[in-house]
C-alpha positions as CSV (number, residue, x, y, z in Angstrom):
1,M,-24.2,40.4,-6.9
2,I,-24.3,42.5,-3.7
3,H,-25.4,46.5,-4.1
4,S,-26.6,46.7,-0.4
5,T,-23.0,47.7,1.1
6,R,-25.3,48.9,4.2
7,R,-27.3,45.6,4.6
8,F,-23.6,43.3,4.0
9,N,-21.7,45.5,6.8
10,S,-25.0,45.1,9.4
11,I,-25.3,41.3,8.3
12,L,-21.6,40.9,9.4
13,L,-21.9,43.5,12.9
14,M,-24.2,41.0,13.4
15,L,-22.7,38.1,13.5
16,L,-20.1,39.0,15.6
17,P,-19.2,39.4,19.5
18,L,-20.3,42.8,21.4
19,T,-16.3,42.6,21.8
20,S,-14.8,42.4,18.2
21,V,-17.5,45.2,17.0
22,L,-15.7,48.1,18.1
23,R,-11.8,46.2,16.9
24,I,-13.0,46.2,13.2
25,N,-15.4,48.9,13.3
26,T,-12.8,50.6,11.0
27,E,-12.3,47.7,8.4
28,V,-15.9,47.3,8.0
29,K,-15.8,50.4,8.0
30,M,-13.5,50.3,4.5
31,Y,-16.0,47.7,3.1
32,T,-18.5,50.8,2.5
33,S,-16.9,51.4,-1.6
34,I,-17.7,48.3,-2.5
35,H,-20.1,47.8,-4.9
36,Y,-19.8,44.7,-6.4
37,L,-18.7,41.9,-3.9
38,T,-19.8,38.2,-4.9
39,R,-21.7,36.1,-2.7
40,P,-18.5,33.6,-2.6
41,K,-16.5,36.3,-2.0
42,I,-18.9,37.7,0.7
43,Q,-19.2,34.2,3.1
44,T,-15.5,33.5,2.7
45,L,-14.7,36.2,4.4
46,L,-17.3,36.6,6.8
47,I,-16.0,32.7,7.9
48,L,-12.4,34.6,8.3
49,L,-13.3,37.2,10.7
50,L,-15.3,35.0,12.7
51,F,-12.6,33.2,13.1
52,L,-10.4,36.2,13.7
53,C,-13.0,36.4,16.6
54,S,-12.8,33.1,18.0
55,G,-11.7,34.4,20.7
56,S,-14.0,36.7,22.5
57,I,-16.1,34.1,20.8
58,A,-14.7,31.4,23.1
59,A,-15.2,33.4,26.8
60,Q,-18.7,33.4,26.0
61,T,-19.1,29.5,25.3
62,T,-17.4,27.0,28.2
63,G,-17.3,22.7,28.3
64,E,-17.9,20.7,25.2
65,D,-19.2,23.0,22.8
66,Q,-15.7,24.5,21.7
67,L,-14.4,20.8,21.7
68,E,-16.9,20.0,18.4
69,G,-14.2,21.4,15.3
70,F,-11.2,21.3,13.5
71,W,-7.4,20.9,15.2
72,T,-4.3,21.0,13.9
73,G,-1.2,20.2,16.4
74,A,1.3,17.9,17.1
75,F,3.1,14.8,18.7
76,V,6.7,16.5,20.0
77,R,9.4,14.4,21.4
78,D,13.6,15.1,22.3
79,G,12.6,18.7,19.8
80,A,11.6,16.9,16.9
81,V,7.6,17.2,15.8
82,Q,4.9,15.4,13.4
83,I,1.7,17.1,12.2
84,V,-1.1,16.1,12.9
85,S,-5.1,16.8,12.8
86,A,-8.3,15.9,14.3
87,E,-12.0,16.2,13.3
88,I,-13.6,16.5,16.6
89,R,-17.7,15.3,16.1
90,R,-20.4,14.9,18.4
91,E,-22.6,11.3,18.2
92,G,-25.3,11.0,20.5
93,D,-24.6,11.6,24.1
94,K,-20.6,10.7,23.2
95,L,-17.9,13.1,21.4
96,R,-15.9,11.7,19.0
97,V,-11.9,12.3,17.2
98,E,-11.3,11.3,14.3
99,M,-7.1,11.9,13.9
100,E,-4.7,11.6,11.1
101,M,-0.9,12.9,10.0
102,P,-0.9,14.1,7.2
103,D,2.5,12.8,6.2
104,R,1.0,9.1,6.4
105,P,-2.1,9.6,4.3
106,F,-2.6,6.3,3.7
107,A,-2.8,5.2,7.1
108,A,-6.4,4.8,8.6
109,P,-6.6,7.4,10.9
110,T,-7.7,6.8,14.8
111,I,-10.8,6.8,16.1
112,S,-11.8,7.8,19.9
113,T,-15.0,8.5,22.6
114,I,-13.0,11.4,24.1
115,E,-13.9,10.8,27.9
116,R,-13.3,13.2,30.9
117,D,-10.8,11.9,33.4
118,A,-11.2,12.6,37.4
119,N,-8.7,15.8,36.9
120,G,-11.1,17.3,34.0
121,H,-8.8,15.9,31.4
122,L,-9.5,14.7,28.5
123,R,-8.7,11.3,27.8
124,F,-8.6,9.8,24.2
125,D,-6.6,7.4,22.3
126,T,-3.8,8.3,19.2
127,I,-2.3,6.2,17.2
128,Y,0.5,6.0,20.4
129,G,-1.7,5.4,22.9
130,P,-4.1,7.2,24.8
131,A,-3.4,10.9,25.6
132,S,-4.8,13.0,28.2
133,V,-4.5,16.4,27.7
134,A,-5.2,19.5,29.1
135,L,-8.2,22.3,27.3
136,D,-7.7,25.7,27.2
137,T,-10.8,27.1,26.7
138,V,-9.7,31.1,25.9
139,F,-7.2,30.4,23.6
140,L,-9.0,27.0,22.1
141,E,-5.4,24.5,23.0
142,M,-5.4,21.2,24.1
143,V,-1.4,20.2,25.6
144,G,-0.7,16.9,27.2
145,D,0.9,14.0,27.3
146,V,0.3,10.8,25.4
147,A,1.1,7.7,27.5
148,E,3.0,5.2,28.1
149,N,6.3,6.7,25.5
150,T,9.8,7.1,26.1
151,P,11.2,9.1,25.8
152,S,8.4,11.3,26.7
153,L,5.8,11.9,24.2
154,R,4.0,15.2,24.5
155,L,0.9,16.4,21.6
156,H,-0.7,20.1,21.0
157,L,-3.5,20.2,19.3
158,K,-5.0,23.8,18.4
159,R,-9.2,24.7,17.0
160,S,-7.9,25.5,13.6
161,L,-9.7,26.1,9.8
162,R,-10.3,23.1,7.8
163,P,-7.9,23.6,4.8
164,P,-9.0,23.8,1.6
165,M,-9.3,20.6,-0.3
166,P,-9.7,19.5,-4.3
167,I,-13.1,18.9,-5.5
168,I,-12.9,15.2,-5.7
169,R,-15.6,13.1,-7.7
170,T,-16.6,9.0,-7.1
171,E,-18.9,8.0,-9.4
172,E,-20.2,4.2,-7.6
173,I,-19.2,2.1,-10.8
174,T,-19.4,-1.5,-12.0
175,F,-18.6,-3.8,-14.5
176,R,-17.7,-7.5,-15.9
177,N,-15.6,-10.5,-16.1
178,G,-18.1,-13.1,-17.9
179,D,-20.6,-13.4,-15.5
180,I,-19.1,-12.1,-12.9
181,T,-20.3,-8.2,-11.9
182,I,-17.6,-6.1,-9.7
183,S,-18.6,-3.3,-7.6
184,G,-16.2,-0.7,-6.5
185,T,-15.8,3.2,-6.7
186,L,-14.3,5.7,-9.2
187,V,-12.4,9.0,-7.9
188,I,-12.5,11.0,-9.9
189,P,-10.1,14.2,-9.0
190,E,-10.9,18.1,-9.8
191,G,-10.0,19.0,-13.2
192,E,-10.5,18.5,-16.8
193,G,-9.2,15.2,-18.0
194,P,-8.4,13.2,-19.0
195,H,-6.4,12.0,-16.0
196,P,-3.9,9.0,-15.1
197,V,-5.5,6.9,-12.8
198,A,-4.2,4.7,-10.5
199,L,-6.1,1.4,-10.3
200,Q,-6.1,-0.2,-6.7
201,V,-5.2,-4.1,-6.2
202,H,-6.5,-5.6,-3.4
203,G,-3.5,-8.0,-1.5
204,R,-4.5,-11.5,-0.2
205,G,-7.8,-12.6,1.2
206,C,-11.3,-11.1,1.1
207,Q,-11.4,-7.7,1.3
208,G,-13.7,-4.7,0.4
209,R,-12.5,-1.5,-0.9
210,G,-12.9,0.7,2.1
211,A,-9.1,1.4,3.3
212,Y,-8.1,1.0,-1.2
213,L,-10.6,3.4,-1.0
214,R,-8.8,6.0,1.3
215,R,-5.6,5.3,-1.1
216,A,-7.9,6.7,-4.3
217,R,-8.9,10.1,-2.3
218,V,-5.4,10.5,-1.5
219,L,-3.9,10.2,-5.0
220,A,-6.6,12.3,-6.0
221,R,-6.2,15.1,-4.3
222,Y,-2.7,15.4,-6.4
223,G,-4.7,14.8,-10.1
224,I,-4.5,11.1,-10.0
225,A,-7.8,9.6,-11.0
226,G,-8.1,5.9,-8.7
227,L,-10.3,3.3,-9.0
228,A,-11.4,0.8,-5.9
229,F,-13.3,-2.3,-5.8
230,D,-14.9,-4.8,-4.1
231,K,-13.0,-8.2,-4.4
232,R,-15.7,-11.0,-6.4
233,G,-18.1,-12.5,-3.3
234,V,-17.3,-9.4,-1.1
235,G,-19.6,-6.3,-0.4
236,A,-21.2,-5.1,-3.3
237,S,-19.2,-7.1,-5.9
238,K,-21.1,-10.9,-7.5
239,G,-19.3,-14.4,-6.9
240,R,-17.0,-16.3,-4.8
241,C,-14.0,-14.8,-3.1
242,E,-13.1,-18.2,-1.3
243,S,-12.7,-21.0,-3.8
244,A,-11.1,-17.8,-6.2
245,T,-8.2,-18.6,-8.2
246,I,-5.2,-16.7,-9.7
247,D,-6.8,-16.7,-13.2
248,D,-10.5,-15.7,-11.6
249,E,-8.7,-12.2,-9.7
250,T,-6.2,-11.7,-13.2
251,G,-9.6,-11.5,-15.4
252,D,-11.3,-9.1,-12.8
253,L,-8.1,-6.9,-13.1
254,L,-7.9,-7.1,-16.6
255,A,-11.2,-5.6,-16.4
256,A,-11.0,-3.2,-14.9
257,I,-7.9,-2.1,-16.5
258,E,-10.3,-2.6,-20.1
259,F,-13.1,0.2,-17.3
260,L,-10.6,2.8,-17.2
261,A,-10.0,2.6,-21.4
262,S,-13.5,3.0,-21.9
263,R,-14.4,5.7,-19.6
264,Q,-13.5,9.4,-21.2
265,E,-12.4,11.0,-18.0
266,I,-9.3,8.6,-17.9
267,D,-6.4,8.9,-20.0
268,R,-6.0,5.2,-21.6
269,T,-2.0,5.6,-21.8
270,Q,-1.9,6.4,-17.5
271,I,-3.8,3.9,-16.3
272,G,-1.4,2.8,-13.3
273,A,-2.3,-0.5,-10.6
274,F,-1.3,0.5,-7.2
275,S,-0.8,-3.6,-5.3
276,S,0.1,-4.6,-1.5
277,S,1.1,-8.0,-0.2
278,A,0.0,-10.6,-2.8
279,G,-1.4,-8.7,-5.0
280,G,1.9,-8.1,-6.3
281,W,1.9,-11.5,-8.0
282,I,-1.6,-10.3,-9.6
283,V,-0.4,-7.3,-11.3
284,P,2.6,-8.8,-13.5
285,R,0.5,-11.6,-13.9
286,A,-2.7,-9.1,-15.8
287,A,0.4,-7.0,-17.2
288,A,1.5,-10.0,-19.3
289,R,-2.0,-10.3,-20.6
290,S,-3.5,-6.9,-20.6
291,K,-4.9,-6.1,-24.1
292,T,-4.2,-1.9,-22.7
293,P,-1.0,-1.7,-21.3
294,L,-0.5,-0.2,-18.0
295,A,1.7,3.2,-17.8
296,F,3.0,2.3,-14.6
297,I,3.3,-0.1,-11.4
298,V,3.5,0.1,-7.3
299,T,3.5,-2.2,-4.6
300,I,3.6,-2.5,-1.3
301,V,5.2,-5.7,-0.5
302,G,4.8,-7.6,-3.3
303,P,6.3,-11.1,-3.6
304,A,9.1,-11.1,-6.5
305,T,9.5,-15.2,-5.7
306,S,7.1,-17.8,-6.5
307,V,4.4,-18.6,-4.1
308,R,6.5,-21.6,-3.1
309,E,9.5,-19.6,-2.9
310,Q,7.9,-16.9,-0.3
311,Q,5.7,-19.5,1.9
312,L,9.6,-21.1,2.6
313,D,11.4,-17.7,2.8
314,N,8.8,-17.1,5.8
315,A,9.0,-20.7,7.0
316,R,12.5,-19.9,7.5
317,Y,12.4,-16.9,9.0
318,I,9.7,-17.3,11.6
319,S,12.2,-20.8,12.9
320,R,14.5,-18.5,13.3
321,D,12.7,-16.0,15.0
322,L,11.5,-18.8,17.7
323,K,14.5,-20.3,17.8
324,L,13.8,-23.5,16.6
325,S,16.2,-26.2,16.5
326,A,17.1,-28.3,12.9
327,E,14.5,-31.4,14.3
328,D,11.3,-29.1,15.4
329,Q,12.2,-27.2,11.8
330,K,11.4,-30.8,9.5
331,P,7.0,-31.0,10.6
332,L,6.9,-26.8,9.2
333,M,8.9,-27.7,5.8
334,R,7.2,-31.3,5.6
335,Y,3.9,-29.4,5.7
336,I,5.0,-26.5,3.3
337,E,5.2,-29.8,0.9
338,L,2.7,-31.2,1.9
339,M,0.4,-28.2,0.8
340,F,1.8,-28.1,-3.2
341,A,2.1,-31.6,-3.6
342,E,-0.2,-34.7,-5.2
343,G,-1.5,-37.2,-3.7
344,D,-3.6,-39.0,-1.5
345,P,-6.1,-36.4,-0.6
346,D,-6.8,-38.7,2.4
347,A,-3.4,-39.2,3.6
348,Q,-2.1,-36.1,3.3
349,F,-4.8,-34.8,5.6
350,A,-4.1,-37.0,8.2
351,E,-0.4,-36.3,7.6
352,M,-1.3,-32.1,8.1
353,R,-3.2,-33.3,11.0
354,Q,-0.1,-34.8,13.0
355,L,2.1,-32.2,12.2
356,I,-0.3,-29.2,12.8
357,A,0.0,-30.7,16.0
358,Q,3.7,-30.7,16.6
359,G,3.4,-26.6,15.2
360,E,1.0,-26.1,18.3
361,K,3.7,-27.4,20.4
362,T,6.9,-25.2,19.3
363,G,5.1,-22.5,18.1
364,W,5.0,-22.0,14.5
365,A,1.0,-23.4,13.5
366,K,0.3,-19.7,15.1
367,E,3.0,-18.1,13.7
368,F,2.9,-19.3,10.3
369,L,-0.7,-20.8,8.8
370,D,-3.9,-18.5,8.3
371,T,-6.6,-20.3,8.0
372,T,-6.9,-20.2,4.3
373,D,-3.5,-23.2,4.7
374,V,-5.5,-25.0,7.1
375,A,-7.8,-28.0,5.1
376,L,-10.9,-29.1,7.3
377,S,-11.2,-31.8,5.5
378,A,-9.3,-33.5,2.7
379,S,-11.6,-32.7,-0.1
380,E,-10.8,-29.1,1.0
381,I,-6.7,-29.7,0.6
382,K,-8.0,-28.9,-3.0
383,N,-8.9,-25.3,-2.2
384,L,-5.6,-24.7,0.0
385,W,-5.0,-20.7,-0.6
386,V,-1.3,-21.9,-1.9
387,R,-3.0,-24.1,-4.5
388,R,-5.4,-21.8,-6.2
389,F,-2.8,-18.9,-6.7
390,N,0.7,-21.4,-7.1
391,Y,2.3,-18.7,-9.7
392,D,5.8,-17.8,-10.9
393,P,6.1,-13.7,-11.6
394,R,9.7,-14.9,-12.7
395,A,9.0,-14.1,-16.9
396,D,6.6,-12.3,-16.2
397,L,8.4,-9.4,-14.0
398,K,10.7,-9.4,-17.0
399,R,8.0,-8.3,-20.2
400,I,7.8,-5.2,-18.2
401,R,9.1,-2.2,-20.0
402,V,7.2,0.4,-17.3
403,P,8.0,2.4,-14.3
404,F,8.0,0.4,-11.4
405,L,8.0,0.9,-7.7
406,A,8.2,-1.5,-4.8
407,F,8.1,-0.9,-1.2
408,Y,9.5,-3.2,1.0
409,G,10.2,-3.8,5.4
410,G,14.0,-3.9,5.8
411,S,12.7,-6.1,9.1
412,D,9.5,-7.8,6.9
413,R,9.6,-11.5,7.2
414,V,6.5,-12.6,4.9
415,V,7.5,-10.7,2.0
416,P,11.6,-10.7,3.1
417,P,13.7,-8.3,1.4
418,D,16.9,-9.3,0.4
419,E,14.8,-12.2,-1.4
420,N,12.9,-10.1,-3.4
421,V,14.0,-7.2,-4.3
């Protein structure tokens, strides 16, 4: 507790610029009758008063000193606005800006270095292209244009107080699937538990927890815990990602569910899964086999067809986009057939190489093939991704009786909505 109001007033006046002391003199006197202010309240009051006097402070500083900190504003196009926030910090002899859009919380921030052009304007990257803005050092505003946009796009930023954020706790954890140790981060929201939790599930490829941890942090602001982990063989997790099968990844997810069910902070009746892309195959497979029932499922462009059908659907859309003739489509369809077919590996490998050569000429090889769709030898055909993850989710999807939210993109050619919704 603070009992010396005289000491408090002296400290407050010393922190403010002279031009501001005269303005707030009467306000400061108001506090001479307050004898019991807690330290956190005093700290908050000081911060707010200092920010209100920032116009006077700005007159005493120039240049890059005024840029560091938190900014809020909007992109403006034809009268419509999209809210944006920016954090500017110094890294060595450079200033870096990290921009985010609150209405797109799962999108990765845009990070770039701030430069000055010949006109003295500040230049940095945004999600819509490079911006060129003028800095107003009196009102602490940045106003300018974002290049190469029709209709024109304006950007307006103003120095602001960072809004209060809920307290989020993170914990580095491990869990095991057989002899494989998986590493991840558990994100726990503010407040007493137990909390509902959204388990972040990877898509195709060997990925770490990075982008999925960002999702978990966003959901934690709204009281939902999260677990994001490195795929086996990636980051701090053991095992081999390159040879993992759908059984392996389903087992890893099942182990993660049981780990969460064992935690006191987690409501074991409210464990859900949030997946992307090929994770939409893993989740229903795990849901049908889990000892602890899932309470909800969210998928982003998760396939509802088999792996084989998804490949064929994607090939048909690519063929249409490339305007391939019926004859030019045949090598592509044959390649898909060979990816799944059993047979003589040497003969299959030789034919696949010939088909890829044809696809390079007509364009489908570049558009359709992932690196894990191409065998480098006859012995590697069995390790193609589609063989390791061959699966039809229909039977498992029919068993699901919990809330299920599925997002699809209207123009998606990899997981086309008409074939999956």
